[in-house]
Tab-separated table of C-alpha atoms and ligand atoms in Angstrom:
chain	number	residue	atom	x	y	z
A	505	MET	CA	-21.114	-11.366	-18.867
A	506	ASP	CA	-21.048	-8.499	-16.193
A	507	ASP	CA	-18.428	-5.983	-16.734
A	508	LYS	CA	-17.947	-5.242	-12.929
A	509	VAL	CA	-14.933	-6.922	-11.269
A	510	ILE	CA	-15.681	-7.386	-7.593
A	511	ILE	CA	-12.875	-6.500	-5.264
A	512	PHE	CA	-12.434	-8.786	-2.320
A	513	ASP	CA	-9.850	-7.230	-0.039
A	514	THR	CA	-7.798	-9.664	2.331
A	515	THR	CA	-5.249	-7.168	3.519
A	516	LEU	CA	-6.764	-7.740	7.070
A	517	ARG	CA	-6.519	-11.559	6.620
A	518	ASP	CA	-3.955	-12.896	4.228
A	519	GLY	CA	-1.924	-9.434	4.309
A	520	GLU	CA	-1.925	-9.483	8.059
A	521	GLN	CA	-0.438	-12.979	8.239
A	522	VAL	CA	2.929	-11.385	7.467
A	523	PRO	CA	5.347	-11.703	10.381
A	524	GLY	CA	5.720	-8.442	12.373
A	525	CYS	CA	2.771	-6.754	10.529
A	526	GLN	CA	0.050	-7.630	13.085
A	527	LEU	CA	-2.413	-4.859	13.776
A	528	ASN	CA	-4.462	-4.366	16.939
A	529	THR	CA	-8.262	-4.044	16.750
A	530	VAL	CA	-8.462	-0.409	16.598
A	531	GLU	CA	-5.839	-0.203	13.762
A	532	LYS	CA	-7.887	-2.767	11.870
A	533	ILE	CA	-11.019	-0.798	12.222
A	534	GLU	CA	-9.079	2.150	10.844
A	535	VAL	CA	-7.912	0.240	7.711
A	536	ALA	CA	-11.400	-1.414	7.352
A	537	GLN	CA	-13.073	2.026	7.224
A	538	ALA	CA	-10.461	3.228	4.786
A	539	LEU	CA	-11.211	0.208	2.557
A	540	GLU	CA	-14.980	1.012	2.640
A	541	ASN	CA	-14.178	4.621	1.559
A	542	LEU	CA	-11.824	3.187	-1.155
A	543	GLY	CA	-14.920	1.275	-2.517
A	544	VAL	CA	-14.125	-2.363	-1.943
A	545	ASP	CA	-16.910	-4.747	-2.183
A	546	ILE	CA	-15.815	-7.392	0.395
A	547	ILE	CA	-13.419	-7.184	3.382
A	548	GLU	CA	-12.085	-10.364	4.650
A	549	ALA	CA	-11.719	-9.214	8.126
A	550	GLY	CA	-10.019	-12.317	9.700
A	551	PHE	CA	-9.774	-15.962	10.639
A	552	PRO	CA	-11.933	-15.927	13.874
A	553	ILE	CA	-11.086	-19.452	15.284
A	554	SER	CA	-7.116	-18.670	14.990
A	555	SER	CA	-7.142	-16.378	17.999
A	556	PRO	CA	-9.228	-14.236	20.387
A	557	GLY	CA	-7.743	-11.280	18.719
A	558	ASP	CA	-8.779	-12.146	15.283
A	559	PHE	CA	-12.391	-13.056	16.678
A	560	LYS	CA	-12.610	-9.773	18.277
A	561	SER	CA	-11.525	-7.818	15.116
A	562	VAL	CA	-14.055	-9.514	13.071
A	563	VAL	CA	-16.843	-8.589	15.495
A	564	GLU	CA	-15.656	-4.942	15.635
A	565	ILE	CA	-15.174	-4.429	12.086
A	566	SER	CA	-18.550	-6.012	11.496
A	567	LYS	CA	-20.007	-3.262	13.816
A	568	SER	CA	-18.117	-0.337	12.186
A	569	VAL	CA	-18.473	-1.120	8.483
A	570	THR	CA	-21.672	-0.637	6.562
A	571	ASN	CA	-21.443	-1.207	2.785
A	572	PRO	CA	-18.899	-3.968	2.110
A	573	ILE	CA	-19.661	-7.556	2.883
A	574	ILE	CA	-17.646	-8.824	5.764
A	575	CYS	CA	-15.991	-12.172	5.405
A	576	ALA	CA	-14.526	-14.512	7.905
A	577	LEU	CA	-12.150	-17.365	7.044
A	578	THR	CA	-12.540	-21.124	8.174
A	579	ARG	CA	-11.142	-24.330	7.403
A	580	ALA	CA	-13.606	-27.061	6.272
A	581	VAL	CA	-14.129	-27.879	10.023
A	582	LYS	CA	-17.582	-27.467	11.906
A	583	LYS	CA	-15.931	-25.665	14.880
A	584	ASP	CA	-14.255	-23.085	12.672
A	585	ILE	CA	-17.613	-22.404	10.876
A	586	GLU	CA	-19.525	-22.040	14.127
A	587	VAL	CA	-17.065	-19.523	15.373
A	588	ALA	CA	-16.981	-17.659	12.107
A	589	ALA	CA	-20.724	-17.273	12.165
A	590	GLU	CA	-20.635	-15.993	15.768
A	591	ALA	CA	-17.939	-13.441	15.061
A	592	LEU	CA	-19.996	-12.252	11.990
A	593	GLN	CA	-23.166	-11.682	14.085
A	594	TYR	CA	-23.248	-7.887	13.807
A	595	ALA	CA	-22.249	-7.746	10.106
A	596	LYS	CA	-24.825	-6.235	7.917
A	597	ARG	CA	-23.992	-8.399	5.052
A	598	LYS	CA	-21.809	-11.364	5.729
A	599	ARG	CA	-19.981	-14.242	4.103
A	600	ILE	CA	-18.257	-17.379	5.259
A	601	HIS	CA	-15.193	-18.358	3.336
A	602	THR	CA	-14.538	-21.970	3.891
A	603	GLY	CA	-12.260	-24.500	2.135
A	604	ILE	CA	-9.790	-27.366	1.782
A	605	GLY	CA	-6.718	-28.353	-0.197
A	606	THR	CA	-7.271	-29.963	-3.588
A	607	SER	CA	-3.832	-30.519	-4.951
A	608	PRO	CA	-2.063	-33.925	-4.770
A	609	PHE	CA	0.460	-32.353	-2.415
A	610	HIS	CA	-2.166	-31.101	0.003
A	611	ILE	CA	-4.395	-34.241	-0.259
A	612	GLU	CA	-1.492	-36.707	0.231
A	613	HIS	CA	1.029	-34.914	2.427
A	614	LYS	CA	-0.878	-32.387	4.355
A	615	ILE	CA	-4.496	-33.699	4.861
A	616	ARG	CA	-3.360	-37.321	4.321
A	617	THR	CA	-6.763	-38.478	2.843
A	618	THR	CA	-8.210	-39.580	-0.438
A	619	PRO	CA	-9.519	-37.244	-3.232
A	620	GLU	CA	-13.054	-38.706	-2.636
A	621	GLU	CA	-12.980	-37.698	1.052
A	622	ILE	CA	-11.858	-34.152	0.138
A	623	ILE	CA	-14.934	-33.783	-2.057
A	624	ARG	CA	-17.058	-34.982	0.792
A	625	ARG	CA	-15.520	-32.721	3.411
A	626	ALA	CA	-15.757	-29.704	0.990
A	627	SER	CA	-19.264	-30.181	0.186
A	628	ASP	CA	-20.289	-30.849	3.890
A	629	SER	CA	-18.464	-27.767	5.069
A	630	VAL	CA	-20.370	-25.594	2.408
A	631	LYS	CA	-23.718	-27.197	3.543
A	632	TYR	CA	-22.847	-26.569	7.288
A	633	ALA	CA	-21.743	-22.784	6.610
A	634	LYS	CA	-25.105	-22.418	4.763
A	635	LYS	CA	-26.949	-23.143	8.073
A	636	PHE	CA	-25.503	-19.935	9.313
A	637	VAL	CA	-25.236	-17.414	6.333
A	638	GLU	CA	-26.546	-17.408	2.806
A	639	ASP	CA	-23.353	-16.261	1.255
A	640	VAL	CA	-20.744	-19.107	1.391
A	641	GLU	CA	-17.514	-18.718	-0.611
A	642	PHE	CA	-15.596	-21.983	-1.017
A	643	TYR	CA	-11.750	-22.050	-1.683
A	644	ALA	CA	-9.919	-24.873	-3.311
A	645	GLU	CA	-6.608	-24.442	-1.627
A	646	ASP	CA	-3.510	-24.927	-3.895
A	647	ALA	CA	-6.018	-25.034	-7.000
A	648	GLY	CA	-2.918	-23.785	-9.052
A	649	ARG	CA	-1.330	-27.125	-8.572
A	650	SER	CA	-4.517	-29.077	-8.736
A	651	ASP	CA	-5.530	-31.317	-11.508
A	652	ASN	CA	-8.281	-29.455	-13.642
A	653	GLU	CA	-10.576	-32.481	-14.098
A	654	TYR	CA	-10.587	-33.174	-10.386
A	655	LEU	CA	-10.856	-29.584	-9.440
A	656	ALA	CA	-13.789	-29.283	-11.710
A	657	LYS	CA	-15.519	-32.199	-9.763
A	658	VAL	CA	-14.781	-30.598	-6.388
A	659	ILE	CA	-16.094	-27.162	-7.664
A	660	GLU	CA	-19.385	-28.926	-9.101
A	661	ALA	CA	-19.980	-30.631	-5.760
A	662	VAL	CA	-19.478	-27.344	-3.606
A	663	ILE	CA	-21.910	-25.434	-5.922
A	664	LYS	CA	-24.453	-28.218	-5.509
A	665	ALA	CA	-23.924	-27.834	-1.751
A	666	GLY	CA	-24.955	-24.271	-1.972
A	667	ALA	CA	-21.680	-22.121	-2.452
A	668	THR	CA	-22.185	-18.754	-3.903
A	669	VAL	CA	-18.670	-17.994	-4.948
A	670	VAL	CA	-15.763	-20.331	-5.893
A	671	ASN	CA	-12.271	-19.155	-5.074
A	672	ILE	CA	-9.381	-20.844	-7.138
A	673	PRO	CA	-6.206	-19.934	-5.327
A	674	ASP	CA	-2.835	-20.119	-6.706
A	675	THR	CA	-1.635	-20.613	-3.110
A	676	THR	CA	2.048	-21.224	-3.885
A	677	GLY	CA	2.269	-18.619	-6.786
A	678	TYR	CA	3.388	-21.210	-9.046
A	679	CYS	CA	1.182	-20.926	-12.154
A	680	LEU	CA	2.099	-19.107	-15.505
A	681	PRO	CA	-0.520	-16.601	-16.488
A	682	GLU	CA	-1.656	-18.666	-19.548
A	683	GLU	CA	-1.842	-21.787	-17.208
A	684	TYR	CA	-3.991	-19.926	-14.656
A	685	GLY	CA	-6.222	-18.420	-17.201
A	686	ALA	CA	-6.632	-21.671	-18.880
A	687	LYS	CA	-7.600	-23.235	-15.555
A	688	ILE	CA	-10.502	-20.595	-15.090
A	689	LYS	CA	-11.535	-21.254	-18.660
A	690	PHE	CA	-11.624	-25.056	-18.001
A	691	LEU	CA	-13.930	-24.549	-15.000
A	692	LYS	CA	-16.166	-22.254	-16.959
A	693	ASP	CA	-16.437	-24.904	-19.891
A	694	ASN	CA	-16.501	-28.196	-17.698
A	695	VAL	CA	-18.429	-27.365	-14.703
A	696	PRO	CA	-22.073	-27.699	-15.594
A	697	ASN	CA	-23.393	-25.569	-12.794
A	698	ILE	CA	-20.782	-22.815	-12.891
A	699	ASP	CA	-23.131	-20.331	-14.018
A	700	LYS	CA	-24.725	-20.291	-10.699
A	701	VAL	CA	-21.643	-18.898	-8.896
A	702	ILE	CA	-18.968	-16.175	-9.328
A	703	ILE	CA	-15.539	-17.441	-9.898
A	704	SER	CA	-12.795	-15.626	-7.747
A	705	THR	CA	-9.158	-15.444	-8.292
A	706	HIS	CA	-6.628	-15.555	-5.339
A	707	CYS	CA	-3.050	-15.309	-6.639
A	708	HIS	CA	0.270	-15.352	-4.576
A	709	ASN	CA	3.395	-13.568	-5.941
A	710	ASP	CA	6.058	-16.128	-5.289
A	711	LEU	CA	7.272	-15.794	-8.935
A	712	GLY	CA	6.080	-12.286	-9.416
A	713	MET	CA	3.123	-13.182	-11.449
A	714	ALA	CA	0.262	-12.473	-8.879
A	715	THR	CA	-1.145	-9.533	-10.964
A	716	ALA	CA	-0.641	-11.029	-14.405
A	717	ASN	CA	-2.267	-14.464	-13.254
A	718	THR	CA	-5.311	-12.468	-11.657
A	719	ILE	CA	-5.897	-10.513	-15.002
A	720	MET	CA	-5.599	-13.703	-16.910
A	721	GLY	CA	-8.262	-15.239	-14.635
A	722	VAL	CA	-10.436	-12.152	-15.196
A	723	ILE	CA	-10.111	-12.314	-18.845
A	724	ASN	CA	-11.189	-15.872	-18.765
A	725	GLY	CA	-14.282	-15.326	-16.882
A	726	ALA	CA	-13.506	-14.763	-13.118
A	727	ARG	CA	-15.393	-11.764	-11.670
A	728	GLN	CA	-14.059	-11.395	-8.278
A	729	VAL	CA	-10.379	-10.829	-7.398
A	730	GLU	CA	-8.699	-11.294	-4.030
A	731	VAL	CA	-6.194	-8.675	-3.452
A	732	THR	CA	-4.387	-6.801	-0.711
A	733	VAL	CA	-3.143	-2.976	-0.413
A	734	ASN	CA	0.567	-2.794	-1.398
A	735	GLY	CA	0.378	-6.408	-2.276
A	736	ILE	CA	1.365	-7.435	1.149
A	737	GLY	CA	0.785	-11.232	2.243
A	738	GLU	CA	2.445	-14.436	3.029
A	739	ARG	CA	5.902	-14.730	1.604
A	740	ALA	CA	6.153	-12.629	-1.574
A	741	GLY	CA	2.618	-11.461	-0.978
A	742	ASN	CA	-0.734	-11.396	-2.674
A	743	THR	CA	-1.992	-9.638	-5.815
A	744	SER	CA	-1.824	-5.923	-5.235
A	745	LEU	CA	-5.201	-4.113	-5.132
A	746	GLU	CA	-3.937	-0.892	-6.732
A	747	GLU	CA	-2.369	-2.706	-9.508
A	748	ILE	CA	-5.642	-4.496	-10.424
A	749	ALA	CA	-7.683	-1.489	-9.999
A	750	MET	CA	-5.317	0.622	-12.309
A	751	ILE	CA	-5.037	-2.164	-14.971
A	752	ILE	CA	-8.805	-2.260	-15.298
A	753	LYS	CA	-9.086	1.472	-15.316
A	754	SER	CA	-6.267	2.067	-17.723
A	755	HIS	CA	-7.079	-0.773	-20.193
A	756	HIS	CA	-10.370	0.274	-21.756
A	757	ASP	CA	-9.954	-2.508	-24.262
A	758	LEU	CA	-10.838	-5.107	-21.395
A	759	ASN	CA	-14.279	-3.617	-21.131
A	760	LEU	CA	-14.229	-4.075	-17.389
A	761	ARG	CA	-14.782	-1.821	-14.242
A	762	THR	CA	-14.413	-1.770	-10.465
A	763	ASP	CA	-16.193	0.465	-7.909
A	764	ILE	CA	-12.603	1.568	-6.426
A	765	ASN	CA	-12.216	5.257	-6.060
A	766	THR	CA	-8.738	5.301	-7.303
A	767	LYS	CA	-7.997	8.786	-5.952
A	768	MET	CA	-7.767	7.198	-2.591
A	769	ILE	CA	-5.205	4.708	-3.437
A	770	TYR	CA	-2.263	6.484	-2.314
A	771	SER	CA	-3.569	7.432	1.121
A	772	ILE	CA	-4.640	3.848	1.941
A	773	SER	CA	-1.188	2.662	0.718
A	774	ARG	CA	0.498	5.002	3.192
A	775	LEU	CA	-1.963	4.096	5.955
A	776	VAL	CA	-1.398	0.405	5.554
A	777	SER	CA	2.415	0.850	5.246
A	778	THR	CA	2.704	2.916	8.475
A	779	LEU	CA	0.312	0.690	10.548
A	780	MET	CA	2.006	-2.419	9.503
A	781	SER	CA	5.536	-0.863	9.570
A	782	MET	CA	5.934	-2.375	6.255
A	783	PRO	CA	7.882	0.169	3.867
A	784	VAL	CA	6.634	0.066	0.323
A	785	GLN	CA	9.449	-0.658	-2.193
A	786	ALA	CA	10.578	2.433	-4.054
A	787	ASN	CA	9.896	0.977	-7.471
A	788	LYS	CA	6.492	-0.633	-6.571
A	789	ALA	CA	4.088	0.088	-9.277
A	790	ILE	CA	1.331	2.773	-8.723
A	791	VAL	CA	2.361	3.582	-5.026
A	792	GLY	CA	6.269	3.207	-4.894
A	793	LYS	CA	8.048	6.461	-4.098
A	794	ASN	CA	9.586	6.372	-7.766
A	795	ALA	CA	6.343	5.289	-9.510
A	796	PHE	CA	5.883	8.782	-10.927
A	797	ALA	CA	9.475	10.154	-10.512
A	798	HIS	CA	11.645	10.911	-13.627
A	799	SER	CA	15.315	11.285	-13.164
A	800	SER	CA	17.076	10.646	-16.592
A	801	GLY	CA	17.541	13.759	-18.900
A	802	ILE	CA	15.826	12.225	-21.904
A	803	HIS	CA	12.721	11.188	-19.894
A	804	GLN	CA	12.299	14.541	-17.991
A	805	ASP	CA	12.580	16.418	-21.250
A	806	GLY	CA	9.896	14.044	-22.690
A	807	VAL	CA	7.483	14.299	-19.674
A	808	LEU	CA	7.884	17.965	-19.558
A	809	LYS	CA	6.839	18.335	-23.337
A	810	LYS	CA	3.886	15.794	-22.825
A	811	ARG	CA	3.180	13.877	-19.650
A	812	ASP	CA	1.961	10.914	-21.764
A	813	ASN	CA	5.313	10.446	-23.371
A	814	TYR	CA	6.610	8.490	-20.398
A	815	GLU	CA	3.570	8.119	-18.058
A	816	ILE	CA	0.536	5.872	-18.646
A	817	ILE	CA	-1.270	7.009	-15.685
A	818	ASP	CA	-1.882	10.540	-14.328
A	819	PRO	CA	-0.575	10.452	-10.881
A	820	VAL	CA	-3.516	12.605	-9.645
A	821	GLU	CA	-5.749	9.452	-10.621
A	822	VAL	CA	-4.177	7.651	-7.734
A	823	GLY	CA	-4.122	10.510	-5.175
A	824	ILE	CA	-0.554	11.588	-5.845
A	825	ARG	CA	-0.451	15.411	-6.337
A	826	GLU	CA	1.904	15.311	-9.387
A	827	SER	CA	4.820	13.270	-10.946
A	828	SER	CA	8.203	14.539	-9.758
A	829	ILE	CA	11.279	15.515	-11.646
A	830	ILE	CA	14.216	14.465	-9.656
A	831	LEU	CA	17.234	16.782	-10.352
A	832	THR	CA	20.358	14.663	-10.454
A	833	ALA	CA	23.591	14.609	-12.519
A	834	ARG	CA	21.741	12.961	-15.346
A	835	SER	CA	19.137	15.815	-15.690
A	836	GLY	CA	19.057	18.223	-18.487
A	837	ARG	CA	18.624	21.908	-18.922
A	838	ALA	CA	14.882	21.213	-19.409
A	839	ALA	CA	14.390	19.658	-16.002
A	840	LEU	CA	16.503	22.385	-14.285
A	841	ASN	CA	14.600	25.235	-15.982
A	842	HIS	CA	11.319	23.515	-15.068
A	843	ARG	CA	12.294	23.521	-11.425
A	844	LEU	CA	13.597	27.094	-11.710
A	845	GLU	CA	10.152	28.165	-13.138
A	846	LEU	CA	8.360	26.387	-10.245
A	847	LEU	CA	10.490	28.239	-7.749
A	848	GLY	CA	9.434	31.674	-9.503
A	849	PHE	CA	12.668	32.335	-11.531
A	850	LYS	CA	12.391	33.546	-15.049
A	851	LEU	CA	15.942	33.151	-16.641
A	852	ASN	CA	17.332	33.699	-19.981
A	853	LYS	CA	19.187	31.099	-21.894
A	854	GLU	CA	22.716	32.279	-20.805
A	855	GLU	CA	21.711	32.482	-17.175
A	856	ILE	CA	20.342	29.058	-17.357
A	857	ASP	CA	23.672	27.770	-19.004
A	858	ASP	CA	25.481	29.245	-16.179
A	859	ILE	CA	23.419	27.896	-13.439
A	860	TYR	CA	23.380	24.427	-15.329
A	861	HIS	CA	27.231	24.338	-15.085
A	862	SER	CA	27.325	24.915	-11.264
A	863	PHE	CA	24.285	22.484	-11.005
A	864	LEU	CA	26.210	19.707	-12.669
A	865	GLN	CA	29.185	20.329	-10.410
A	866	LEU	CA	27.032	20.216	-7.251
A	867	ALA	CA	24.894	17.113	-8.500
A	868	ASP	CA	28.270	15.129	-8.838
A	869	LYS	CA	28.502	15.502	-5.075
A	870	LYS	CA	25.168	15.405	-4.019
A	871	LYS	CA	22.617	12.645	-4.933
A	872	ASP	CA	19.494	14.666	-4.965
A	873	ILE	CA	19.256	18.496	-5.456
A	874	ASN	CA	16.489	20.186	-3.677
A	875	ASP	CA	14.865	23.535	-3.970
A	876	GLU	CA	17.047	25.137	-1.391
A	877	ASP	CA	20.149	24.162	-3.387
A	878	ILE	CA	18.690	25.553	-6.498
A	879	ARG	CA	18.009	28.881	-4.688
A	880	ILE	CA	21.575	28.849	-3.532
A	881	LEU	CA	22.750	28.410	-7.112
A	882	THR	CA	20.786	31.278	-8.288
A	883	GLY	CA	22.303	33.471	-5.628
A	884	GLU	CA	18.988	34.263	-4.123
A	885	VAL	CA	19.746	32.619	-0.822
A	886	SER	CA	22.951	33.011	1.102
A	887	HIS	CA	24.291	30.653	3.684
A	888	GLY	CA	23.985	33.642	6.058
A	889	GLU	CA	21.979	34.041	9.225
A	890	LYS	CA	18.756	31.937	9.270
A	891	LYS	CA	15.448	33.575	10.488
A	892	LEU	CA	14.639	30.351	12.638
A	893	LYS	CA	17.334	28.800	14.791
A	894	LEU	CA	17.181	26.220	17.522
A	895	GLU	CA	18.631	27.997	20.516
A	896	HIS	CA	18.215	25.189	23.103
A	897	LEU	CA	16.464	21.825	23.400
A	898	GLN	CA	15.772	19.719	26.564
A	899	VAL	CA	13.982	16.369	26.434
A	900	ALA	CA	13.051	13.866	29.214
A	901	CYS	CA	12.278	10.318	28.020
A	902	GLY	CA	12.772	6.697	28.992
A	903	LYS	CA	10.880	3.712	30.010
A	904	SER	CA	7.605	4.431	31.790
A	905	VAL	CA	8.111	8.199	31.554
A	906	MET	CA	5.983	10.574	29.565
A	907	PRO	CA	8.317	12.126	26.880
A	908	VAL	CA	8.464	15.853	27.352
A	909	ALA	CA	10.423	18.487	25.320
A	910	THR	CA	11.279	22.157	25.925
A	911	VAL	CA	12.250	23.984	22.865
A	912	GLY	CA	13.870	27.493	22.660
A	913	LEU	CA	13.568	28.891	19.076
A	914	ARG	CA	15.169	32.114	17.915
A	915	VAL	CA	12.613	33.855	15.699
A	916	ASN	CA	14.011	36.862	13.820
A	917	GLY	CA	16.465	37.448	16.701
A	918	GLU	CA	14.078	36.798	19.609
A	919	VAL	CA	13.966	33.506	21.616
A	920	HIS	CA	10.607	31.831	22.204
A	921	VAL	CA	10.052	28.965	24.451
A	922	ALA	CA	7.454	26.184	24.524
A	923	THR	CA	7.109	22.824	26.167
A	924	SER	CA	5.043	19.869	25.078
A	925	THR	CA	4.651	16.218	25.560
A	926	GLY	CA	4.443	13.659	22.694
A	927	ASN	CA	4.446	9.866	21.954
A	928	GLY	CA	8.363	10.192	21.841
A	929	PRO	CA	10.825	12.758	22.369
A	930	ILE	CA	10.939	13.819	18.860
A	931	ASP	CA	7.199	14.036	18.630
A	932	ALA	CA	7.137	16.075	21.684
A	933	ALA	CA	9.969	18.507	20.362
A	934	PHE	CA	8.116	18.787	17.077
A	935	THR	CA	4.942	19.594	18.850
A	936	ALA	CA	6.787	22.266	20.799
A	937	VAL	CA	8.213	23.783	17.614
A	938	LYS	CA	4.724	23.910	16.055
A	939	GLN	CA	3.489	26.030	18.917
A	940	LEU	CA	6.108	28.537	18.287
A	941	ILE	CA	5.325	28.966	14.629
A	942	SER	CA	2.281	30.594	13.057
A	943	LYS	CA	2.085	28.113	10.113
A	944	THR	CA	0.285	24.719	9.834
A	945	VAL	CA	2.868	22.281	8.634
A	946	HIS	CA	2.534	18.524	7.991
A	947	LEU	CA	5.256	16.158	8.227
A	948	GLU	CA	5.463	14.293	4.935
A	949	GLU	CA	8.888	12.393	5.295
A	950	PHE	CA	11.320	11.744	8.030
A	951	LEU	CA	14.562	9.826	7.492
A	952	ILE	CA	17.282	9.206	9.968
A	953	GLN	CA	20.610	7.843	8.796
A	954	ALA	CA	23.789	6.903	10.610
A	955	ILE	CA	26.777	8.275	8.719
A	956	THR	CA	29.333	5.823	10.025
A	957	LYS	CA	28.928	2.874	12.342
A	958	GLY	CA	28.824	2.602	16.075
A	959	SER	CA	26.883	4.381	19.016
A	960	ASP	CA	29.037	7.699	18.700
A	961	ASP	CA	27.829	8.137	15.119
A	962	LEU	CA	26.677	11.273	13.521
A	963	GLY	CA	22.985	11.041	12.734
A	964	LYS	CA	21.793	12.694	9.502
A	965	VAL	CA	18.032	13.634	9.332
A	966	HIS	CA	16.332	14.463	6.031
A	967	ILE	CA	12.773	15.945	6.512
A	968	GLN	CA	10.089	17.013	4.087
A	969	VAL	CA	7.210	19.040	5.467
A	970	GLU	CA	4.189	20.199	3.524
A	971	HIS	CA	2.706	23.639	3.786
A	972	GLN	CA	-0.279	24.932	1.713
A	973	GLY	CA	0.523	22.242	-1.023
A	974	ASN	CA	4.278	23.019	-1.336
A	975	ILE	CA	6.958	20.673	-0.033
A	976	TYR	CA	10.012	22.140	1.953
A	977	TYR	CA	13.131	20.016	2.586
A	978	GLY	CA	15.208	20.334	5.929
A	979	PHE	CA	18.501	18.578	6.760
A	980	SER	CA	20.733	18.327	9.652
A	981	ALA	CA	23.588	16.198	11.062
A	982	ASN	CA	24.358	15.899	14.760
A	983	THR	CA	25.687	13.088	17.071
A	984	ASP	CA	22.481	13.735	19.049
A	985	ILE	CA	19.722	12.359	16.799
A	986	ILE	CA	16.947	14.234	18.575
A	987	THR	CA	18.780	17.518	18.118
A	988	ALA	CA	19.473	16.710	14.418
A	989	SER	CA	15.683	15.943	14.007
A	990	VAL	CA	14.509	19.123	15.560
A	991	GLU	CA	17.076	21.088	13.579
A	992	ALA	CA	16.007	19.609	10.258
A	993	PHE	CA	12.505	20.251	11.147
A	994	ILE	CA	13.235	23.785	11.726
A	995	ASP	CA	15.510	24.086	8.527
A	996	ALA	CA	12.677	22.932	6.486
A	997	ILE	CA	10.195	25.345	8.163
A	998	SER	CA	12.440	28.150	7.819
A	999	LYS	CA	12.312	27.795	3.975
A	1000	ILE	CA	8.531	28.445	3.932
A	1001	LYS	CA	8.234	31.851	2.491
B	1211	KIV	O1	-3.673	-18.767	-0.500
B	1211	KIV	C1	-4.717	-19.363	-0.161
B	1211	KIV	O2	-5.023	-20.570	-0.674
B	1211	KIV	C2	-5.539	-18.888	0.784
B	1211	KIV	C3	-6.802	-19.516	1.209
B	1211	KIV	C4	-6.941	-19.718	2.548
B	1211	KIV	C5	-8.013	-18.656	0.526
B	1211	KIV	O3	-5.235	-17.742	1.385
B	1212	ZN	ZN1	-3.640	-16.717	0.228
């Protein structure tokens, strides 16, 4: 059997069904192009009959993407299929994804018909889709809870009708991995014409088993997996693309491969998270903030001796510069010394012991110790006069007003002024600051927190900026969050050597 696992990405269809995560067409094109660069084989671009916006997105994605097959979803309904075919007219390679429910729940309580009628409708819809496109994928909705014997009959019929791919969704995320794997094996062993098609998995994560189920499907003969970036999707989400790509890459024993350029995983994860305003949970496998962060002393020591002691994936493989050693009250001398060395300090054992003592005292008070704290502990930096200081700030913003900010920045004793517009007052002020400094900096992280409750709160701002591959942290607190943001930005920039 072919060792290639085809990656069918449904971030823009099943993923985009998440309430509050809707993208406009321009944003969808940006994601589709990033998916193409990532190396996915198929992009499910939308459900054209569902809305004019979805229709337009399928049309525009078809025009702007070259290599992946563009797929459009339909129900087993003639009108859906006609509209999907029309939306796909510009796609260089196109697929219609049609289907119907096959579980007793769906047959009796949703479609309210008979099992025989379902087979007829399934096969008619595939035949109808074949009039428009060669490549037709059939989905047996709620296959996870469908009877295997009956499912085999449906699948045999749709293959006879011309389906090229058969999708076996665990729509409700109910199956156990063994059960889902056995379902795929049952179809392989009992559907006489199954060798004419590719079997696809489509697993939901309601019980946290989507990735395990998908892998069991592949082990049992599926060669297409339906996935989303960051595992986004209805309810608890779909199988996550990055998890499948990295399982296949890490487990050589599976003898499988994908065409995913894994080094682009982190950037597309950030893109999707930002555009959909859907934060990635910190402990999410592969792309979470903590996925390559070590905080306990024992682990830090182990990783510093040899990365493989506690890491099975080199973060560089997924596009993350390096694993991070987070300095906390649980860190040991090895981790502290490692950070000191990265900052250019070469200290002897007694000096490290001394600093370690003050480090622990500070770490008891402060959750996360940054480079600036370390420099202060070594005595290299005093809290004295700063080389950059916000002298004054004036912003104008509001509804139907173009945000504009004027910043006065004291640079080595002299005040320089710049004015800029932006997409909001903070963006305008940051752009003005950037005009006043000679360095190129990228904002990596920006966190605003209220210290207490109420509108008269102090706002705390933490910022990370990147300059020539190094990260610099800035902090400020102020009742005016715009001032706090600009001060934190300047604080971070002023640490660049
Ligand atoms: O979960 C599901 O069953 C689906 C189908 C429409 C493929 O998303
Ligand atoms: Zn789904």
